[in-house]
């Protein structure tokens, strides 16, 4: 019996991840370098210590101006995201969950400031009865803490929660929390190994 659904944010509700990787690839190309997709995938859905511009230095064999590159990256990234809308089907899923009287939560490895700001801009914030982010836990995904906290806040047993995820780290966190998980990969995460999950959708716009 499913009584609540818990959504991931980056890459699932709002496809920041595809834009992020494409932008980094453009910046690497400006330095005649490349950021391998497999390496970047290791960072998706968690909060790792990988620094793209330190990796760039290793590839080109000379130092780069980290402060300048980080500034350019943030400005370009936010500019692109300001024009972006939720992934196809997201609003319909939220509306359906609301109509079914399911409790709706969100669990993200990103910060509360990042998640809440985008949700408000996208006019999605009020759908969620609970939002748990990196500000609320010691360890982010693949640790299950975010999902367990969300379930507790929604007053639900973990086994009655259905999680929607786009990354392997996120799916692992959901399964470790004892929850069912549906993965909806984006362009960046589509080749990941998600392990044992209940279902995989190419898009939330298909199969309600």
PDB file of C-alpha atoms in Angstrom:
ATOM      1  CA  UNK A   1       0.000   0.000   0.000  1.00  0.00           C
ATOM      2  CA  UNK A   2       1.556   3.310  -1.126  1.00  0.00           C
ATOM      3  CA  UNK A   3       0.529   6.276   1.013  1.00  0.00           C
ATOM      4  CA  UNK A   4       3.136   8.790  -0.075  1.00  0.00           C
ATOM      5  CA  UNK A   5       5.545   9.679  -2.843  1.00  0.00           C
ATOM      6  CA  UNK A   6       8.947  11.279  -2.430  1.00  0.00           C
ATOM      7  CA  UNK A   7      10.674  13.037  -5.306  1.00  0.00           C
ATOM      8  CA  UNK A   8      14.309  13.752  -5.925  1.00  0.00           C
ATOM      9  CA  UNK A   9      14.927  17.256  -7.322  1.00  0.00           C
ATOM     10  CA  UNK A  10      17.975  17.828  -9.563  1.00  0.00           C
ATOM     11  CA  UNK A  11      17.648  15.866 -12.785  1.00  0.00           C
ATOM     12  CA  UNK A  12      14.235  14.480 -11.850  1.00  0.00           C
ATOM     13  CA  UNK A  13      11.873  17.431 -11.339  1.00  0.00           C
ATOM     14  CA  UNK A  14      14.197  19.968 -12.920  1.00  0.00           C
ATOM     15  CA  UNK A  15      16.910  18.803 -15.308  1.00  0.00           C
ATOM     16  CA  UNK A  16      19.840  20.783 -13.966  1.00  0.00           C
ATOM     17  CA  UNK A  17      22.168  17.834 -14.601  1.00  0.00           C
ATOM     18  CA  UNK A  18      22.063  17.782 -18.395  1.00  0.00           C
ATOM     19  CA  UNK A  19      22.682  21.522 -18.574  1.00  0.00           C
ATOM     20  CA  UNK A  20      25.441  21.278 -15.985  1.00  0.00           C
ATOM     21  CA  UNK A  21      27.370  18.640 -17.896  1.00  0.00           C
ATOM     22  CA  UNK A  22      26.874  20.330 -21.280  1.00  0.00           C
ATOM     23  CA  UNK A  23      28.125  23.622 -19.867  1.00  0.00           C
ATOM     24  CA  UNK A  24      31.185  22.002 -18.309  1.00  0.00           C
ATOM     25  CA  UNK A  25      31.920  20.257 -21.606  1.00  0.00           C
ATOM     26  CA  UNK A  26      31.776  23.616 -23.402  1.00  0.00           C
ATOM     27  CA  UNK A  27      34.178  25.124 -20.873  1.00  0.00           C
ATOM     28  CA  UNK A  28      36.545  22.148 -21.100  1.00  0.00           C
ATOM     29  CA  UNK A  29      36.495  22.413 -24.911  1.00  0.00           C
ATOM     30  CA  UNK A  30      37.640  26.030 -24.618  1.00  0.00           C
ATOM     31  CA  UNK A  31      40.786  24.594 -23.005  1.00  0.00           C
ATOM     32  CA  UNK A  32      41.108  21.734 -25.537  1.00  0.00           C
ATOM     33  CA  UNK A  33      40.089  19.239 -22.894  1.00  0.00           C
ATOM     34  CA  UNK A  34      37.167  16.949 -22.107  1.00  0.00           C
ATOM     35  CA  UNK A  35      35.240  15.817 -19.023  1.00  0.00           C
ATOM     36  CA  UNK A  36      34.335  12.112 -19.437  1.00  0.00           C
ATOM     37  CA  UNK A  37      30.664  11.356 -18.864  1.00  0.00           C
ATOM     38  CA  UNK A  38      31.463   8.310 -16.706  1.00  0.00           C
ATOM     39  CA  UNK A  39      33.555  10.422 -14.363  1.00  0.00           C
ATOM     40  CA  UNK A  40      30.829  13.049 -14.020  1.00  0.00           C
ATOM     41  CA  UNK A  41      28.158  10.403 -13.452  1.00  0.00           C
ATOM     42  CA  UNK A  42      29.946   9.416 -10.244  1.00  0.00           C
ATOM     43  CA  UNK A  43      29.083  12.863  -8.857  1.00  0.00           C
ATOM     44  CA  UNK A  44      25.425  12.938  -9.888  1.00  0.00           C
ATOM     45  CA  UNK A  45      22.954  12.656  -7.023  1.00  0.00           C
ATOM     46  CA  UNK A  46      25.506  13.040  -4.240  1.00  0.00           C
ATOM     47  CA  UNK A  47      27.869  15.642  -2.811  1.00  0.00           C
ATOM     48  CA  UNK A  48      31.334  14.480  -3.782  1.00  0.00           C
ATOM     49  CA  UNK A  49      34.707  16.176  -3.531  1.00  0.00           C
ATOM     50  CA  UNK A  50      35.395  16.092  -7.276  1.00  0.00           C
ATOM     51  CA  UNK A  51      36.507  19.454  -8.694  1.00  0.00           C
ATOM     52  CA  UNK A  52      36.016  19.760 -12.476  1.00  0.00           C
ATOM     53  CA  UNK A  53      38.572  22.525 -12.838  1.00  0.00           C
ATOM     54  CA  UNK A  54      41.244  20.656 -10.876  1.00  0.00           C
ATOM     55  CA  UNK A  55      40.633  17.754 -13.254  1.00  0.00           C
ATOM     56  CA  UNK A  56      40.978  20.204 -16.168  1.00  0.00           C
ATOM     57  CA  UNK A  57      44.379  21.256 -14.845  1.00  0.00           C
ATOM     58  CA  UNK A  58      45.497  17.633 -14.799  1.00  0.00           C
ATOM     59  CA  UNK A  59      44.344  17.158 -18.387  1.00  0.00           C
ATOM     60  CA  UNK A  60      46.008  20.245 -19.860  1.00  0.00           C
ATOM     61  CA  UNK A  61      49.098  20.104 -17.657  1.00  0.00           C
ATOM     62  CA  UNK A  62      49.005  23.701 -16.465  1.00  0.00           C
ATOM     63  CA  UNK A  63      47.161  25.772 -13.848  1.00  0.00           C
ATOM     64  CA  UNK A  64      43.863  27.543 -14.523  1.00  0.00           C
ATOM     65  CA  UNK A  65      42.170  30.471 -12.787  1.00  0.00           C
ATOM     66  CA  UNK A  66      39.714  28.640 -10.546  1.00  0.00           C
ATOM     67  CA  UNK A  67      37.983  31.745  -9.231  1.00  0.00           C
ATOM     68  CA  UNK A  68      37.362  33.095 -12.725  1.00  0.00           C
ATOM     69  CA  UNK A  69      36.188  29.751 -14.122  1.00  0.00           C
ATOM     70  CA  UNK A  70      33.861  29.131 -11.178  1.00  0.00           C
ATOM     71  CA  UNK A  71      32.382  32.612 -11.596  1.00  0.00           C
ATOM     72  CA  UNK A  72      31.841  32.084 -15.337  1.00  0.00           C
ATOM     73  CA  UNK A  73      30.373  28.647 -14.712  1.00  0.00           C
ATOM     74  CA  UNK A  74      27.873  29.843 -12.090  1.00  0.00           C
ATOM     75  CA  UNK A  75      26.758  32.809 -14.208  1.00  0.00           C
ATOM     76  CA  UNK A  76      26.258  30.705 -17.332  1.00  0.00           C
ATOM     77  CA  UNK A  77      24.572  27.871 -15.425  1.00  0.00           C
ATOM     78  CA  UNK A  78      22.055  30.140 -13.692  1.00  0.00           C
ATOM     79  CA  UNK A  79      21.353  31.934 -16.955  1.00  0.00           C
ATOM     80  CA  UNK A  80      20.482  28.652 -18.687  1.00  0.00           C
ATOM     81  CA  UNK A  81      18.367  27.412 -15.761  1.00  0.00           C
ATOM     82  CA  UNK A  82      16.367  30.643 -15.622  1.00  0.00           C
ATOM     83  CA  UNK A  83      14.781  29.599 -18.930  1.00  0.00           C
ATOM     84  CA  UNK A  84      14.249  25.954 -18.000  1.00  0.00           C
ATOM     85  CA  UNK A  85      10.889  24.397 -17.083  1.00  0.00           C
ATOM     86  CA  UNK A  86      10.073  21.226 -15.093  1.00  0.00           C
ATOM     87  CA  UNK A  87      10.657  17.930 -16.876  1.00  0.00           C
ATOM     88  CA  UNK A  88       7.728  16.649 -18.921  1.00  0.00           C
ATOM     89  CA  UNK A  89       5.013  15.029 -16.838  1.00  0.00           C
ATOM     90  CA  UNK A  90       6.208  16.293 -13.451  1.00  0.00           C
ATOM     91  CA  UNK A  91       3.292  18.661 -12.849  1.00  0.00           C
ATOM     92  CA  UNK A  92       0.800  15.986 -13.952  1.00  0.00           C
ATOM     93  CA  UNK A  93       2.316  13.481 -11.505  1.00  0.00           C
ATOM     94  CA  UNK A  94       2.136  16.003  -8.665  1.00  0.00           C
ATOM     95  CA  UNK A  95      -1.462  16.847  -9.511  1.00  0.00           C
ATOM     96  CA  UNK A  96      -2.411  13.153  -9.664  1.00  0.00           C
ATOM     97  CA  UNK A  97      -0.749  12.469  -6.308  1.00  0.00           C
ATOM     98  CA  UNK A  98      -2.626  15.397  -4.799  1.00  0.00           C
ATOM     99  CA  UNK A  99      -5.939  14.147  -6.216  1.00  0.00           C
ATOM    100  CA  UNK A 100      -5.224  10.682  -4.767  1.00  0.00           C
ATOM    101  CA  UNK A 101      -4.619  12.301  -1.366  1.00  0.00           C
ATOM    102  CA  UNK A 102      -1.083  10.932  -1.209  1.00  0.00           C
ATOM    103  CA  UNK A 103       1.440  12.697   0.992  1.00  0.00           C
ATOM    104  CA  UNK A 104       4.136  14.350  -1.098  1.00  0.00           C
ATOM    105  CA  UNK A 105       7.735  14.872  -0.049  1.00  0.00           C
ATOM    106  CA  UNK A 106      11.057  15.813  -1.597  1.00  0.00           C
ATOM    107  CA  UNK A 107      14.551  14.576  -0.730  1.00  0.00           C
ATOM    108  CA  UNK A 108      17.591  16.199  -2.350  1.00  0.00           C
ATOM    109  CA  UNK A 109      21.358  16.107  -1.858  1.00  0.00           C
ATOM    110  CA  UNK A 110      21.420  19.795  -2.818  1.00  0.00           C
ATOM    111  CA  UNK A 111      20.946  22.698  -0.387  1.00  0.00           C
ATOM    112  CA  UNK A 112      17.567  23.960   0.797  1.00  0.00           C
ATOM    113  CA  UNK A 113      18.303  27.386  -0.687  1.00  0.00           C
ATOM    114  CA  UNK A 114      18.919  25.849  -4.128  1.00  0.00           C
ATOM    115  CA  UNK A 115      15.898  23.538  -4.086  1.00  0.00           C
ATOM    116  CA  UNK A 116      13.347  25.915  -2.561  1.00  0.00           C
ATOM    117  CA  UNK A 117      14.388  28.813  -4.799  1.00  0.00           C
ATOM    118  CA  UNK A 118      13.855  26.820  -7.985  1.00  0.00           C
ATOM    119  CA  UNK A 119      10.623  25.223  -6.729  1.00  0.00           C
ATOM    120  CA  UNK A 120       9.165  28.653  -5.984  1.00  0.00           C
ATOM    121  CA  UNK A 121      10.210  30.015  -9.379  1.00  0.00           C
ATOM    122  CA  UNK A 122       8.643  26.974 -11.067  1.00  0.00           C
ATOM    123  CA  UNK A 123       5.485  27.399  -8.946  1.00  0.00           C
ATOM    124  CA  UNK A 124       5.872  23.872  -7.490  1.00  0.00           C
ATOM    125  CA  UNK A 125       6.823  24.631  -3.890  1.00  0.00           C
ATOM    126  CA  UNK A 126       3.318  24.310  -2.422  1.00  0.00           C
ATOM    127  CA  UNK A 127       2.875  20.728  -3.644  1.00  0.00           C
ATOM    128  CA  UNK A 128       5.347  19.441  -1.052  1.00  0.00           C
ATOM    129  CA  UNK A 129       4.421  18.724   2.551  1.00  0.00           C
ATOM    130  CA  UNK A 130       8.040  17.977   3.364  1.00  0.00           C
ATOM    131  CA  UNK A 131      11.369  19.056   1.848  1.00  0.00           C
ATOM    132  CA  UNK A 132      14.590  17.465   3.100  1.00  0.00           C
ATOM    133  CA  UNK A 133      17.971  18.586   1.758  1.00  0.00           C
ATOM    134  CA  UNK A 134      21.690  18.479   2.554  1.00  0.00           C
ATOM    135  CA  UNK A 135      21.007  21.063   5.289  1.00  0.00           C
ATOM    136  CA  UNK A 136      19.052  18.472   7.265  1.00  0.00           C
ATOM    137  CA  UNK A 137      21.429  15.473   7.308  1.00  0.00           C
ATOM    138  CA  UNK A 138      25.057  14.626   8.017  1.00  0.00           C
ATOM    139  CA  UNK A 139      25.310  12.369   4.966  1.00  0.00           C
ATOM    140  CA  UNK A 140      23.538  12.790   1.627  1.00  0.00           C
ATOM    141  CA  UNK A 141      22.686  10.080  -0.913  1.00  0.00           C
ATOM    142  CA  UNK A 142      23.542   7.214  -1.327  1.00  0.00           C
ATOM    143  CA  UNK A 143      23.037   7.269   2.452  1.00  0.00           C
ATOM    144  CA  UNK A 144      19.310   6.682   3.191  1.00  0.00           C
ATOM    145  CA  UNK A 145      19.007   9.469   5.802  1.00  0.00           C
ATOM    146  CA  UNK A 146      17.268  11.958   3.492  1.00  0.00           C
ATOM    147  CA  UNK A 147      14.552   9.488   2.558  1.00  0.00           C
ATOM    148  CA  UNK A 148      14.103   8.204   6.097  1.00  0.00           C
ATOM    149  CA  UNK A 149      13.749  11.773   7.397  1.00  0.00           C
ATOM    150  CA  UNK A 150      11.223  12.612   4.686  1.00  0.00           C
ATOM    151  CA  UNK A 151       9.118   9.550   5.544  1.00  0.00           C
ATOM    152  CA  UNK A 152       9.250  10.377   9.247  1.00  0.00           C
ATOM    153  CA  UNK A 153       8.198  13.970   8.603  1.00  0.00           C
ATOM    154  CA  UNK A 154       5.313  12.742   6.430  1.00  0.00           C
ATOM    155  CA  UNK A 155       4.387  10.350   9.261  1.00  0.00           C
ATOM    156  CA  UNK A 156       4.722   7.345   6.958  1.00  0.00           C
ATOM    157  CA  UNK A 157       6.444   3.990   7.275  1.00  0.00           C
ATOM    158  CA  UNK A 158       9.270   3.692   4.696  1.00  0.00           C
ATOM    159  CA  UNK A 159       7.655   0.680   3.018  1.00  0.00           C
ATOM    160  CA  UNK A 160       4.562   2.770   2.220  1.00  0.00           C
ATOM    161  CA  UNK A 161       6.604   5.364   0.286  1.00  0.00           C
ATOM    162  CA  UNK A 162       7.288   5.357  -3.453  1.00  0.00           C
ATOM    163  CA  UNK A 163      10.393   7.235  -4.567  1.00  0.00           C
ATOM    164  CA  UNK A 164      11.023   8.834  -7.964  1.00  0.00           C
ATOM    165  CA  UNK A 165      14.717   9.170  -8.811  1.00  0.00           C
ATOM    166  CA  UNK A 166      16.992   9.834 -11.766  1.00  0.00           C
ATOM    167  CA  UNK A 167      20.413   8.783 -10.421  1.00  0.00           C
ATOM    168  CA  UNK A 168      22.081   5.584  -9.198  1.00  0.00           C
ATOM    169  CA  UNK A 169      23.096   7.222  -5.901  1.00  0.00           C
ATOM    170  CA  UNK A 170      19.514   8.305  -5.352  1.00  0.00           C
ATOM    171  CA  UNK A 171      18.063   4.905  -6.198  1.00  0.00           C
ATOM    172  CA  UNK A 172      20.535   3.259  -3.814  1.00  0.00           C
ATOM    173  CA  UNK A 173      19.483   5.651  -1.037  1.00  0.00           C
ATOM    174  CA  UNK A 174      15.802   4.870  -1.614  1.00  0.00           C
ATOM    175  CA  UNK A 175      16.334   1.105  -1.546  1.00  0.00           C
ATOM    176  CA  UNK A 176      18.527   1.351   1.557  1.00  0.00           C
ATOM    177  CA  UNK A 177      15.657   3.243   3.198  1.00  0.00           C
ATOM    178  CA  UNK A 178      13.357   0.302   2.465  1.00  0.00           C
ATOM    179  CA  UNK A 179      11.288   2.132  -0.134  1.00  0.00           C
ATOM    180  CA  UNK A 180      10.059   1.218  -3.598  1.00  0.00           C
ATOM    181  CA  UNK A 181      11.781   3.185  -6.353  1.00  0.00           C
ATOM    182  CA  UNK A 182      10.917   4.228  -9.891  1.00  0.00           C
ATOM    183  CA  UNK A 183      13.764   5.698 -11.930  1.00  0.00           C
ATOM    184  CA  UNK A 184      13.201   8.340 -14.607  1.00  0.00           C
ATOM    185  CA  UNK A 185      16.693   8.962 -16.028  1.00  0.00           C
ATOM    186  CA  UNK A 186      17.698  12.062 -17.963  1.00  0.00           C
ATOM    187  CA  UNK A 187      20.250  12.285 -20.797  1.00  0.00           C
ATOM    188  CA  UNK A 188      23.164  12.280 -18.338  1.00  0.00           C
ATOM    189  CA  UNK A 189      21.989   9.391 -16.145  1.00  0.00           C
ATOM    190  CA  UNK A 190      20.378   7.122 -18.757  1.00  0.00           C
ATOM    191  CA  UNK A 191      23.397   4.783 -18.985  1.00  0.00           C
ATOM    192  CA  UNK A 192      23.790   4.345 -15.218  1.00  0.00           C
ATOM    193  CA  UNK A 193      23.388   0.998 -13.472  1.00  0.00           C
ATOM    194  CA  UNK A 194      20.419   1.483 -11.148  1.00  0.00           C
ATOM    195  CA  UNK A 195      20.548  -1.942  -9.550  1.00  0.00           C
ATOM    196  CA  UNK A 196      17.256  -3.433  -8.388  1.00  0.00           C
ATOM    197  CA  UNK A 197      14.468  -0.890  -8.707  1.00  0.00           C
ATOM    198  CA  UNK A 198      10.754  -1.497  -9.176  1.00  0.00           C
ATOM    199  CA  UNK A 199      10.346   0.284 -12.504  1.00  0.00           C
ATOM    200  CA  UNK A 200      12.018   2.506 -15.070  1.00  0.00           C
ATOM    201  CA  UNK A 201      10.291   5.213 -17.117  1.00  0.00           C
ATOM    202  CA  UNK A 202      11.779   7.114 -20.034  1.00  0.00           C
ATOM    203  CA  UNK A 203       9.595  10.070 -19.116  1.00  0.00           C
ATOM    204  CA  UNK A 204       6.858  10.972 -16.660  1.00  0.00           C
ATOM    205  CA  UNK A 205       4.878  12.197 -19.644  1.00  0.00           C
ATOM    206  CA  UNK A 206       4.307   8.526 -20.533  1.00  0.00           C
ATOM    207  CA  UNK A 207       2.593   5.854 -18.423  1.00  0.00           C
ATOM    208  CA  UNK A 208       0.527   7.438 -15.671  1.00  0.00           C
TER     209      UNK A 208
END
